[in-house]
Amino acid sequence: MVTAIVLINVKRGMIPETVQWLVEMPGVAEAYSVAGPYDVVAIIRVAENEKLSELVTKKMVELDGIERTTTLFAFEAFSKYDLERMFSIGID
């Protein structure tokens, strides 16, 4: 499983529809509108690097609202949520 975080700059006034288009794309697990230097953050989970490349460089660039992206690859996942789930089923 390949996980990536895509930081996205969106055209003014197009955040809601851009986020909606993103979450409908296969491989986009989550999308958030955010404050700061980026407008939207998308969490991508795909089977292989080629799928990630296709999604970001071919599919996302077709969306009218997206002006620019920065893609971060995840090497390892650390999650308090996963630890809480593990302990809730009684694993020591």
mmCIF file of C-alpha atoms in Angstrom:
data_model
loop_
_atom_site.group_PDB
_atom_site.id
_atom_site.type_symbol
_atom_site.label_atom_id
_atom_site.label_comp_id
_atom_site.label_asym_id
_atom_site.label_seq_id
_atom_site.Cartn_x
_atom_site.Cartn_y
_atom_site.Cartn_z
ATOM 1 C CA MET A 1 0.000 0.000 0.000
ATOM 2 C CA VAL A 2 1.323 3.408 -0.999
ATOM 3 C CA THR A 3 0.174 6.340 1.102
ATOM 4 C CA ALA A 4 0.742 9.944 0.098
ATOM 5 C CA ILE A 5 -0.380 13.342 1.295
ATOM 6 C CA VAL A 6 -1.117 15.820 -1.486
ATOM 7 C CA LEU A 7 -1.078 19.510 -0.568
ATOM 8 C CA ILE A 8 -3.225 21.431 -3.031
ATOM 9 C CA ASN A 9 -3.680 25.065 -4.009
ATOM 10 C CA VAL A 10 -7.149 25.678 -5.437
ATOM 11 C CA LYS A 11 -8.564 28.531 -7.502
ATOM 12 C CA ARG A 12 -10.397 31.107 -5.420
ATOM 13 C CA GLY A 13 -13.980 30.087 -4.678
ATOM 14 C CA MET A 14 -13.574 26.507 -5.947
ATOM 15 C CA ILE A 15 -12.714 24.641 -2.755
ATOM 16 C CA PRO A 16 -16.092 22.906 -2.170
ATOM 17 C CA GLU A 17 -16.428 21.490 -5.676
ATOM 18 C CA THR A 18 -12.745 20.568 -5.887
ATOM 19 C CA VAL A 19 -12.946 18.619 -2.621
ATOM 20 C CA GLN A 20 -16.077 16.854 -3.866
ATOM 21 C CA TRP A 21 -14.372 15.887 -7.144
ATOM 22 C CA LEU A 22 -11.340 14.625 -5.222
ATOM 23 C CA VAL A 23 -13.234 12.340 -2.838
ATOM 24 C CA GLU A 24 -14.999 10.746 -5.804
ATOM 25 C CA MET A 25 -11.643 9.700 -7.335
ATOM 26 C CA PRO A 26 -10.526 6.116 -6.681
ATOM 27 C CA GLY A 27 -7.488 6.235 -4.410
ATOM 28 C CA VAL A 28 -8.419 9.421 -2.578
ATOM 29 C CA ALA A 29 -9.180 8.201 0.932
ATOM 30 C CA GLU A 30 -9.866 11.607 2.495
ATOM 31 C CA ALA A 31 -9.794 15.286 1.589
ATOM 32 C CA TYR A 32 -9.749 18.255 3.950
ATOM 33 C CA SER A 33 -10.131 21.969 3.400
ATOM 34 C CA VAL A 34 -7.434 23.594 5.525
ATOM 35 C CA ALA A 35 -6.050 26.968 6.596
ATOM 36 C CA GLY A 36 -2.512 28.031 5.771
ATOM 37 C CA PRO A 37 -0.431 28.058 2.593
ATOM 38 C CA TYR A 38 -2.531 25.263 1.047
ATOM 39 C CA ASP A 39 -6.276 25.101 0.527
ATOM 40 C CA VAL A 40 -6.878 21.352 0.473
ATOM 41 C CA VAL A 41 -5.060 18.266 1.747
ATOM 42 C CA ALA A 42 -5.825 14.900 0.159
ATOM 43 C CA ILE A 43 -4.831 11.567 1.663
ATOM 44 C CA ILE A 44 -4.094 9.037 -1.070
ATOM 45 C CA ARG A 45 -3.968 5.270 -0.587
ATOM 46 C CA VAL A 46 -3.230 3.141 -3.637
ATOM 47 C CA ALA A 47 -1.713 -0.266 -4.325
ATOM 48 C CA GLU A 48 1.417 0.865 -6.150
ATOM 49 C CA ASN A 49 3.503 3.905 -7.111
ATOM 50 C CA GLU A 50 2.252 3.824 -10.703
ATOM 51 C CA LYS A 51 -1.337 4.323 -9.488
ATOM 52 C CA LEU A 52 -0.225 7.293 -7.403
ATOM 53 C CA SER A 53 1.589 8.791 -10.359
ATOM 54 C CA GLU A 54 -1.452 8.359 -12.594
ATOM 55 C CA LEU A 55 -3.784 9.859 -9.995
ATOM 56 C CA VAL A 56 -1.680 12.960 -9.286
ATOM 57 C CA THR A 57 -0.144 13.701 -12.685
ATOM 58 C CA LYS A 58 -3.013 12.675 -14.961
ATOM 59 C CA LYS A 59 -6.311 12.724 -13.052
ATOM 60 C CA MET A 60 -5.865 15.593 -10.585
ATOM 61 C CA VAL A 61 -4.386 17.965 -13.152
ATOM 62 C CA GLU A 62 -7.589 17.612 -15.175
ATOM 63 C CA LEU A 63 -9.610 19.188 -12.362
ATOM 64 C CA ASP A 64 -10.296 22.801 -13.233
ATOM 65 C CA GLY A 65 -9.951 24.046 -9.644
ATOM 66 C CA ILE A 66 -6.453 22.718 -8.935
ATOM 67 C CA GLU A 67 -3.660 25.216 -9.542
ATOM 68 C CA ARG A 68 -0.701 23.460 -7.899
ATOM 69 C CA THR A 69 0.108 20.340 -5.888
ATOM 70 C CA THR A 70 2.910 19.180 -3.627
ATOM 71 C CA THR A 71 3.042 15.445 -2.969
ATOM 72 C CA LEU A 72 4.521 13.926 0.198
ATOM 73 C CA PHE A 73 5.215 10.181 0.294
ATOM 74 C CA ALA A 74 4.640 8.399 3.601
ATOM 75 C CA PHE A 75 7.432 6.024 4.649
ATOM 76 C CA GLU A 76 5.836 4.771 7.865
ATOM 77 C CA ALA A 77 2.486 5.242 9.564
ATOM 78 C CA PHE A 78 2.136 6.094 13.242
ATOM 79 C CA SER A 79 -1.342 6.511 14.636
ATOM 80 C CA LYS A 80 -2.723 6.935 18.118
ATOM 81 C CA TYR A 81 -6.038 5.687 16.702
ATOM 82 C CA ASP A 82 -4.525 2.345 15.669
ATOM 83 C CA LEU A 83 -2.922 1.900 19.106
ATOM 84 C CA GLU A 84 -6.240 2.585 20.816
ATOM 85 C CA ARG A 85 -7.971 -0.007 18.594
ATOM 86 C CA MET A 86 -5.283 -2.587 19.376
ATOM 87 C CA PHE A 87 -5.607 -2.113 23.130
ATOM 88 C CA SER A 88 -9.408 -2.075 23.005
ATOM 89 C CA ILE A 89 -9.443 -5.694 21.760
ATOM 90 C CA GLY A 90 -7.277 -6.826 24.646
ATOM 91 C CA ILE A 91 -3.831 -7.217 23.070
ATOM 92 C CA ASP A 92 -1.072 -6.640 25.628
#
